[in-house]
XYZ file of C-alpha atoms in Angstrom:
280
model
C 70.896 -38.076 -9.794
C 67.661 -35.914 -10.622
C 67.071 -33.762 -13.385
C 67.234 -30.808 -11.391
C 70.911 -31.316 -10.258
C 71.487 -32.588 -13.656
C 70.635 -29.326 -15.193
C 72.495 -27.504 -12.394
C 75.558 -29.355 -13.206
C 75.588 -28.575 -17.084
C 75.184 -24.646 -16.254
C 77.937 -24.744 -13.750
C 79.897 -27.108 -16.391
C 78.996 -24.396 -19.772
C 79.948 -21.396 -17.464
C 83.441 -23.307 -16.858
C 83.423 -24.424 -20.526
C 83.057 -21.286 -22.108
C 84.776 -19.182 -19.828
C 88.028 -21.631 -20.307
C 87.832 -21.661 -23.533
C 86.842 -18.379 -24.517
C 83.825 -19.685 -26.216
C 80.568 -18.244 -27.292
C 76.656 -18.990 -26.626
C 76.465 -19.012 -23.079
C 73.081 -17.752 -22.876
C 72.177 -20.514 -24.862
C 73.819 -23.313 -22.795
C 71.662 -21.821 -19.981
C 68.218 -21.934 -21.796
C 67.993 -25.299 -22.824
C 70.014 -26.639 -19.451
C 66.570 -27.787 -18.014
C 65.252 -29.358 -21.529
C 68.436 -31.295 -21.909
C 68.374 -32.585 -18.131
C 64.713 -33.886 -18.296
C 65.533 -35.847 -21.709
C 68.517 -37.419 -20.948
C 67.672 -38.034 -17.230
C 64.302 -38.801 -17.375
C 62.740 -39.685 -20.626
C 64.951 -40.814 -23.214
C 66.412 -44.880 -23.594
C 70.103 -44.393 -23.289
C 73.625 -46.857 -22.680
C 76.319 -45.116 -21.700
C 78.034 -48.048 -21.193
C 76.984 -49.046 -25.223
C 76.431 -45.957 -26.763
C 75.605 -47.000 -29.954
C 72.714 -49.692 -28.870
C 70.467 -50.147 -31.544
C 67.932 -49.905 -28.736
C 68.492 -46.158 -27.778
C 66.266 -43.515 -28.429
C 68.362 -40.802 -31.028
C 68.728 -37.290 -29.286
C 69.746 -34.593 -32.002
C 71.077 -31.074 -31.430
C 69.519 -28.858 -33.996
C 71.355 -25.648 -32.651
C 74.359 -26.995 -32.632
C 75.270 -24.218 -30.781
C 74.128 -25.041 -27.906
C 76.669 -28.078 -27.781
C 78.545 -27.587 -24.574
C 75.181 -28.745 -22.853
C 75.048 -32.250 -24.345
C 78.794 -32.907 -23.603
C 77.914 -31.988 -20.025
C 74.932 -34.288 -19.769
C 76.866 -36.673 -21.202
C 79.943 -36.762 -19.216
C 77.212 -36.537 -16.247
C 75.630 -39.617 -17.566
C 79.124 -41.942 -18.118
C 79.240 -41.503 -21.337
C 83.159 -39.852 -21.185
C 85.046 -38.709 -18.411
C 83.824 -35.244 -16.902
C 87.100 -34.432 -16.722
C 87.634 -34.390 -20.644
C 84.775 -31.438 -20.481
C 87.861 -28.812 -19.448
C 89.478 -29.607 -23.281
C 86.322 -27.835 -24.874
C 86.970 -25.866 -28.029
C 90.657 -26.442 -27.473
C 93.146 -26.935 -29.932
C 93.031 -31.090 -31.005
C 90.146 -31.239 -28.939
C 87.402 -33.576 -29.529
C 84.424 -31.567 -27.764
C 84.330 -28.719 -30.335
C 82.672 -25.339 -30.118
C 79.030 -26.650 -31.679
C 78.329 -30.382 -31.100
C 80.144 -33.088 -33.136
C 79.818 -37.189 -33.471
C 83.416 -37.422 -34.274
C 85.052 -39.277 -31.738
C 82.077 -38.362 -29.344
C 80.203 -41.196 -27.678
C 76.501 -40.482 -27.378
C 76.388 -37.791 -29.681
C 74.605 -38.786 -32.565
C 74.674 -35.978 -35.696
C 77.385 -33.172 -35.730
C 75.166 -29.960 -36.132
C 75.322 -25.747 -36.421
C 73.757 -24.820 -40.039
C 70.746 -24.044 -38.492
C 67.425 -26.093 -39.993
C 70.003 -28.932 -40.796
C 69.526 -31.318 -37.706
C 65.949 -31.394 -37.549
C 66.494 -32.835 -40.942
C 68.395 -35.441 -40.220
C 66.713 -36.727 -37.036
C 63.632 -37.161 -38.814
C 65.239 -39.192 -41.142
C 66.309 -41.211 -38.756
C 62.909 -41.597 -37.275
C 61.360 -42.096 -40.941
C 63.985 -45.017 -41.194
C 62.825 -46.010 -37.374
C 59.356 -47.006 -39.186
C 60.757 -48.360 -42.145
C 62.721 -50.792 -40.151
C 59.880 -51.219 -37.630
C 62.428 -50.331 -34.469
C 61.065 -48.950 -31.489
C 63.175 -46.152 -30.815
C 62.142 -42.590 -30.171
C 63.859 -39.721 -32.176
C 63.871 -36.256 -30.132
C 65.545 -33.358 -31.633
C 66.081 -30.055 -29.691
C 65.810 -26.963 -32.200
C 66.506 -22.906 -31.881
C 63.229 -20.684 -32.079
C 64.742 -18.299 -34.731
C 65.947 -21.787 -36.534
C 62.611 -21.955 -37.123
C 62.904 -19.043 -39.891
C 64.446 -21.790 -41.389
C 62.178 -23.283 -44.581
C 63.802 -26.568 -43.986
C 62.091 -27.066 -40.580
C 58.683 -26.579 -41.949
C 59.178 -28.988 -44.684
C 59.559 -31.320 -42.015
C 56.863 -30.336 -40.383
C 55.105 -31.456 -43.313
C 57.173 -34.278 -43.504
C 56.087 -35.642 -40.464
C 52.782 -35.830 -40.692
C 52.465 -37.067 -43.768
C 54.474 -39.974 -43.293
C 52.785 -40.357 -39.493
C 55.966 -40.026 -37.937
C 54.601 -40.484 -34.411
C 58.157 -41.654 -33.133
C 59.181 -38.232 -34.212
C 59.377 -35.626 -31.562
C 60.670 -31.574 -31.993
C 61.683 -29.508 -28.426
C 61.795 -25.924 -29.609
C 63.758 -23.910 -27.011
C 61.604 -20.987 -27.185
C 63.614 -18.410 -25.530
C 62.156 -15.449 -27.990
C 65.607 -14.785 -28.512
C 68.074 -15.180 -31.996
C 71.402 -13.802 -32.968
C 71.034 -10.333 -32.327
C 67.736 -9.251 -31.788
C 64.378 -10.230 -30.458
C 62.517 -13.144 -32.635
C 59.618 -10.867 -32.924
C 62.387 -8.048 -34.612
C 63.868 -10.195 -36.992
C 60.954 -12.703 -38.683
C 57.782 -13.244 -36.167
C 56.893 -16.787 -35.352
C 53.330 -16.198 -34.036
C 50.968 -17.669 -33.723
C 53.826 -20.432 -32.613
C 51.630 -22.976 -31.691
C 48.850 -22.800 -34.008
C 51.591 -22.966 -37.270
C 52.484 -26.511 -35.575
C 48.840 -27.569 -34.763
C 47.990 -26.475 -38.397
C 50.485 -29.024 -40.026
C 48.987 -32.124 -38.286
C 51.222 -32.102 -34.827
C 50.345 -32.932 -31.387
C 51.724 -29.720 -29.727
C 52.661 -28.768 -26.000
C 52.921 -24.991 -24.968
C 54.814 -25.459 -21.914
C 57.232 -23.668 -19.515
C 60.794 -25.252 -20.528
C 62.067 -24.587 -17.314
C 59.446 -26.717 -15.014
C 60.949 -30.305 -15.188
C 57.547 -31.694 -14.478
C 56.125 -30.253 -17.535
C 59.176 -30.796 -19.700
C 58.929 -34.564 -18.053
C 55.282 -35.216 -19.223
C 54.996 -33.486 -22.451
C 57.930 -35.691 -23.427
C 56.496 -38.912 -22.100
C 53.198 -37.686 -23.628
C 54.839 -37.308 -26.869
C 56.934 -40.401 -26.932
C 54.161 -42.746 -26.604
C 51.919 -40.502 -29.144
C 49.936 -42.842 -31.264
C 49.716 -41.545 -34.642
C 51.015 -37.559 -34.648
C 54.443 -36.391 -34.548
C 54.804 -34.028 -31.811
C 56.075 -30.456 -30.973
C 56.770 -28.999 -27.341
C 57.228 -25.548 -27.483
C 59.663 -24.953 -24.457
C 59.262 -21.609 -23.312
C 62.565 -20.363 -21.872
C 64.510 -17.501 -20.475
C 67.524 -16.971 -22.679
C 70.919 -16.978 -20.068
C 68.437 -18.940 -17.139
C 70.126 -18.606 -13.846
C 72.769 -15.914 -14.431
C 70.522 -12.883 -13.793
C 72.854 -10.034 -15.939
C 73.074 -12.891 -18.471
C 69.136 -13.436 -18.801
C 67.539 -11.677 -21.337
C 70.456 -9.541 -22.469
C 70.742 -10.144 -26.116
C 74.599 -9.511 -25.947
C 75.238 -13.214 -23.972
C 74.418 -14.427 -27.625
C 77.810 -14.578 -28.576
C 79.563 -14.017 -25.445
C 81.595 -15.891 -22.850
C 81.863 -15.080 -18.737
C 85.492 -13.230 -18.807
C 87.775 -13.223 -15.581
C 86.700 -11.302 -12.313
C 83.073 -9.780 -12.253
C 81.485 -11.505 -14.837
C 82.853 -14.896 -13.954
C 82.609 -14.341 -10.429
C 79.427 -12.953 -10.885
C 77.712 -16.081 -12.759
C 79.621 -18.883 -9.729
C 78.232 -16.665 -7.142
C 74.138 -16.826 -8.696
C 74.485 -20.613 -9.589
C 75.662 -20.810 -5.901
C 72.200 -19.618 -5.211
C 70.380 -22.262 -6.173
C 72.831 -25.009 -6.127
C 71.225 -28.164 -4.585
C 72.165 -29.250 -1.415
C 72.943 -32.471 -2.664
C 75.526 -31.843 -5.132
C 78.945 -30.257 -5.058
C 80.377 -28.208 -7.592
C 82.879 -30.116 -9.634
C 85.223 -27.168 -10.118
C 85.427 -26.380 -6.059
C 83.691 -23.081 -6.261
């Protein structure tokens, strides 16, 4: 598999996800599709078949959100059954609404107070060097998460420590909530905030997989900095009423035109090479 059916499959799998469940953050699912495809396909050290390898590299959801696209990578990747990905946000349901461990193999921090994972994951990186293992931490955070105070008191974290094992994916989709990022609590000059804490930063598109592929390769084998990609991203990628449209936020694709509507654009630009696991 490649990361470009990869991501295809986890849109096609959070548009069925959502849409069955009558969940929420869509648009979000489709943003960080590509960044989640490239990691887990690509870049990252992971066992599906021993999920809890000392070995692996630690992937952390920051917007927790966002979780429906790491239990579709991961049911892609063996880690569960793909059918199990139909139960999401049900009732006794292991595969809640935003991303939990419990029960979940591959999944490594349950997250969704926002500035809370990024926390974590550098812990886990700080206790990486402590421990002298050789694993990479990579934690995928919300651009209006970064209003959070917690995430820049990691930032400072980071580099004073020299967590160069350490690396932050912002899924910079300009997009939070219910408004614009620049509405609510501006984050520019983006890169130059990161670059002014002592980071190694990448200003990328975070929908080209060859970019996302070598900034995170870059990153991973940084020698002394921590590192920050800065994945700019169309909020709702590949559903064109969903992209951009701040009301996808908490939204899911309801029966007839909007459902129909998002099958028939994925269609689109479905690879040749992979067939949709729902049939349409």
């Amino acid at each position: 598999m490649t990361s470009i059916e990869l991501a295809w499959l986890i849109r096609r799998h959070g548009i069925e996800m959502t849409h069955l469940s009558h969940g929420s953050h869509i648009a979000s699912i489709l943003s960080v599709a590509d960044i989640v495809a490239v990691l887990y396909n690509d870049v990252a050290k992971i066992f599906p078949d021993d999920p809890k390898n000392p070995e692996r590299d630690r992937i952390v959801l920051s917007k927790g959100h966002a979780g429906a696209s790491i239990y579709a990578a991961l049911a892609e990747k063996g880690f569960f059954p793909i059918e199990e990905l139909k139960t999401h946000y049900a009732d006794g349901s292991r595969l809640s609404g935003h991303v939990s461990h419990k029960g979940v193999p591959g999944v490594e921090f349950s997250t969704g107070s926002l500035g809370h994972g990024i926390c974590v994951a550098e812990g886990m990186a700080l206790a990486g060097k402590i421990d002298k293992k050789d694993y990479h931490v990579f934690v995928i955070c919300g651009d209006g998460e970064c209003d959070e105070g917690s995430v820049w008191e990691c930032a400072l974290f980071a580099n004073h420590f020299g967590l160069n094992n350490f690396t932050v994916i912002v899924d910079h989709n300009k997009m939070q909530s219910l408004d614009y990022c620049d509405n609510t609590l501006a984050l520019s000059p983006f890169a130059e905030k990161w670059k002014s804490f002592g980071w190694n930063v990448y200003d990328i598109d975070g929908h080209n997989h060859d970019e996302l592929r070598n900034a995170m390769k870059s990153a991973k084998n940084s020698a002394v900095k921590p590192s920050v990609i800065i994945a700019n991203t169309v909020k709702g990628k590949g559903v064109s009423f969903m992209e951009n449209d701040i009301l996808w936020h908490y939204r899911f694709p309801h029966e007839g035109e909007e459902y129909d509507g998002a099958l028939a654009d994925l269609e689109k630009v479905r690879p040749a090479t992979v067939k949709s696991p729902y049939g349409r």
